């Protein structure tokens, strides 16, 4: 069960941390911003700027953690036998 949760939590946690750092320090490469403008005649206008870099880094971290967990679980099962 932990093989599934550790990579997922590390990936989502890394993404959230990077977006938080981007919003705190106003870094455009790590920033998530959503601006809701006043309603106009044609409807409601909004602007969303979402950086892709934290998403990509989060996926890479999740992949690395998955590999580490698999290697350690194999090593643990070999030691038990």
XYZ file of N, CA and C in Angstrom:
243
model
N 0.819 -1.202 0.000
C 0.000 0.000 0.000
C 0.861 1.264 0.000
N 1.989 1.219 0.708
C 2.807 2.422 0.764
C 3.507 2.666 -0.566
N 3.613 1.643 -1.410
C 4.225 1.819 -2.718
C 3.415 2.812 -3.552
N 2.122 2.864 -3.358
C 1.269 3.781 -4.116
C 1.241 5.167 -3.483
N 1.162 5.260 -2.168
C 0.943 6.540 -1.505
C 2.184 7.423 -1.434
N 3.372 6.869 -1.220
C 4.568 7.699 -1.107
C 4.859 8.486 -2.386
N 4.864 7.862 -3.560
C 5.114 8.657 -4.773
C 4.024 9.694 -5.047
N 2.775 9.329 -4.795
C 1.682 10.266 -5.035
C 1.773 11.471 -4.109
N 1.979 11.226 -2.825
C 2.070 12.321 -1.865
C 3.307 13.176 -2.098
N 4.412 12.555 -2.450
C 5.623 13.339 -2.708
C 5.458 14.189 -3.966
N 4.804 13.663 -4.974
C 4.568 14.415 -6.200
C 3.645 15.614 -5.964
N 2.523 15.371 -5.319
C 1.574 16.455 -5.045
C 2.175 17.469 -4.071
N 2.907 16.989 -3.083
C 3.550 17.888 -2.126
C 4.598 18.767 -2.778
N 5.376 18.200 -3.687
C 6.380 18.992 -4.400
C 5.725 20.047 -5.269
N 4.659 19.671 -5.969
C 3.948 20.643 -6.798
C 3.388 21.781 -5.951
N 2.749 21.438 -4.839
C 2.167 22.465 -3.972
C 3.247 23.380 -3.403
N 4.368 22.796 -2.979
C 5.462 23.594 -2.429
C 6.031 24.545 -3.474
N 6.230 24.072 -4.696
C 6.779 24.933 -5.741
C 5.806 26.039 -6.146
N 4.515 25.725 -6.241
C 3.538 26.775 -6.539
C 3.473 27.792 -5.392
N 3.586 27.333 -4.161
C 3.571 28.238 -3.009
C 4.785 29.160 -3.045
N 5.967 28.610 -3.330
C 7.178 29.423 -3.423
C 7.042 30.438 -4.561
N 6.483 30.016 -5.679
C 6.281 30.929 -6.800
C 5.337 32.066 -6.473
N 4.282 31.792 -5.726
C 3.344 32.853 -5.350
C 3.913 33.775 -4.283
N 4.682 33.232 -3.339
C 5.267 34.060 -2.284
C 6.314 35.012 -2.854
N 7.209 34.503 -3.689
C 8.318 35.305 -4.207
C 8.049 35.878 -5.599
N 6.837 35.724 -6.105
C 6.412 36.295 -7.382
C 7.308 35.841 -8.538
N 7.574 34.538 -8.597
C 8.375 33.943 -9.668
C 7.432 33.422 -10.750
N 7.569 33.938 -11.956
C 6.619 33.584 -13.010
C 6.743 32.120 -13.448
N 7.938 31.512 -13.312
C 8.105 30.114 -13.694
C 7.431 29.149 -12.727
N 7.149 29.603 -11.514
C 6.548 28.745 -10.495
C 5.213 29.296 -10.005
N 4.572 30.135 -10.760
C 3.422 30.866 -10.253
C 2.101 30.314 -10.773
N 1.124 30.317 -9.906
C -0.257 29.991 -10.248
C -1.095 31.203 -9.882
N -1.714 31.828 -10.857
C -2.550 32.988 -10.553
C -3.884 32.868 -11.286
N -4.900 33.292 -10.614
C -6.256 33.255 -11.150
C -6.902 34.589 -10.829
N -7.258 35.361 -11.850
C -7.829 36.688 -11.665
C -9.232 36.695 -12.247
N -10.189 37.078 -11.439
C -11.581 37.164 -11.873
C -11.930 38.633 -12.066
N -12.245 39.016 -13.293
C -12.583 40.402 -13.609
C -14.076 40.637 -13.436
N -14.448 41.869 -13.521
C -15.850 42.255 -13.399
C -16.666 41.680 -14.558
N -17.923 41.358 -14.304
C -18.775 40.844 -15.384
C -18.988 41.904 -16.470
N -18.894 41.479 -17.693
C -19.113 42.362 -18.836
C -20.414 41.985 -19.539
N -20.733 42.683 -20.623
C -21.951 42.381 -21.375
C -21.898 40.978 -21.972
N -20.707 40.534 -22.372
C -20.558 39.230 -23.019
C -20.432 38.087 -22.018
N -20.337 38.382 -20.770
C -20.192 37.350 -19.754
C -19.053 37.669 -18.802
N -18.713 36.704 -18.014
C -17.681 36.861 -17.008
C -16.312 36.598 -17.627
N -15.371 37.483 -17.370
C -14.024 37.354 -17.922
C -13.063 36.994 -16.793
N -12.221 35.983 -17.020
C -11.207 35.633 -16.044
C -9.895 35.331 -16.752
N -8.815 35.426 -15.997
C -7.477 35.184 -16.528
C -6.780 34.191 -15.614
N -6.240 33.126 -16.191
C -5.537 32.119 -15.405
C -4.147 31.912 -16.003
N -3.132 32.048 -15.163
C -1.746 31.786 -15.558
C -1.229 30.650 -14.695
N -0.938 29.533 -15.321
C -0.488 28.353 -14.589
C 0.854 27.916 -15.170
N 1.873 27.843 -14.308
C 3.190 27.398 -14.751
C 3.216 25.874 -14.850
N 3.901 25.364 -15.854
C 4.003 23.929 -16.085
C 5.205 23.330 -15.345
N 6.215 24.139 -15.045
C 7.444 23.641 -14.433
C 7.215 22.917 -13.103
N 6.417 23.438 -12.155
C 6.181 22.677 -10.917
C 5.501 21.340 -11.162
N 4.628 21.283 -12.146
C 3.958 20.029 -12.493
C 4.966 19.005 -12.993
N 5.858 19.430 -13.883
C 6.873 18.523 -14.426
C 7.835 18.059 -13.333
N 8.277 18.961 -12.489
C 9.195 18.596 -11.398
C 8.504 17.649 -10.427
N 7.231 17.888 -10.137
C 6.480 16.998 -9.253
C 6.362 15.593 -9.814
N 6.135 15.472 -11.116
C 6.076 14.149 -11.743
C 7.426 13.436 -11.679
N 8.498 14.178 -11.891
C 9.835 13.584 -11.813
C 10.140 13.106 -10.404
N 9.800 13.917 -9.401
C 10.025 13.521 -8.003
C 9.200 12.280 -7.669
N 7.959 12.219 -8.114
C 7.124 11.048 -7.877
C 7.709 9.793 -8.513
N 8.237 9.926 -9.721
C 8.857 8.792 -10.399
C 10.097 8.310 -9.647
N 10.933 9.241 -9.180
C 12.145 8.884 -8.437
C 11.788 8.201 -7.114
N 10.810 8.732 -6.406
C 10.396 8.131 -5.136
C 9.821 6.736 -5.369
N 9.083 6.544 -6.449
C 8.546 5.218 -6.759
C 9.671 4.207 -6.970
N 10.695 4.606 -7.700
C 11.830 3.711 -7.928
C 12.553 3.386 -6.623
N 12.746 4.380 -5.765
C 13.415 4.158 -4.479
C 12.609 3.199 -3.612
N 11.305 3.380 -3.558
C 10.450 2.505 -2.753
C 10.490 1.077 -3.288
N 10.467 0.914 -4.606
C 10.519 -0.438 -5.180
C 11.840 -1.127 -4.869
N 12.944 -0.402 -4.984
C 14.257 -0.994 -4.705
C 14.361 -1.384 -3.239
N 13.916 -0.504 -2.349
C 13.993 -0.813 -0.917
C 13.056 -1.946 -0.522
N 11.895 -2.024 -1.151
C 10.983 -3.133 -0.804
C 11.531 -4.469 -1.302
N 12.195 -4.470 -2.465
C 12.833 -5.696 -2.954
C 13.970 -6.109 -2.028
N 14.760 -5.125 -1.578
C 15.863 -5.408 -0.691
C 15.354 -5.941 0.642
N 14.262 -5.382 1.133
C 13.683 -5.840 2.401
C 13.146 -7.251 2.289
N 12.475 -7.579 1.188
C 11.941 -8.927 1.019
C 13.070 -9.952 0.846
N 14.159 -9.561 0.223
C 15.305 -10.481 0.088
C 15.984 -10.725 1.437
N 16.028 -9.703 2.300
C 16.633 -9.876 3.624
C 15.786 -10.748 4.522
N 14.471 -10.669 4.384
C 13.561 -11.454 5.223
C 13.652 -12.941 4.865
N 13.809 -13.252 3.599
C 13.865 -14.648 3.159
C 15.205 -15.199 3.527
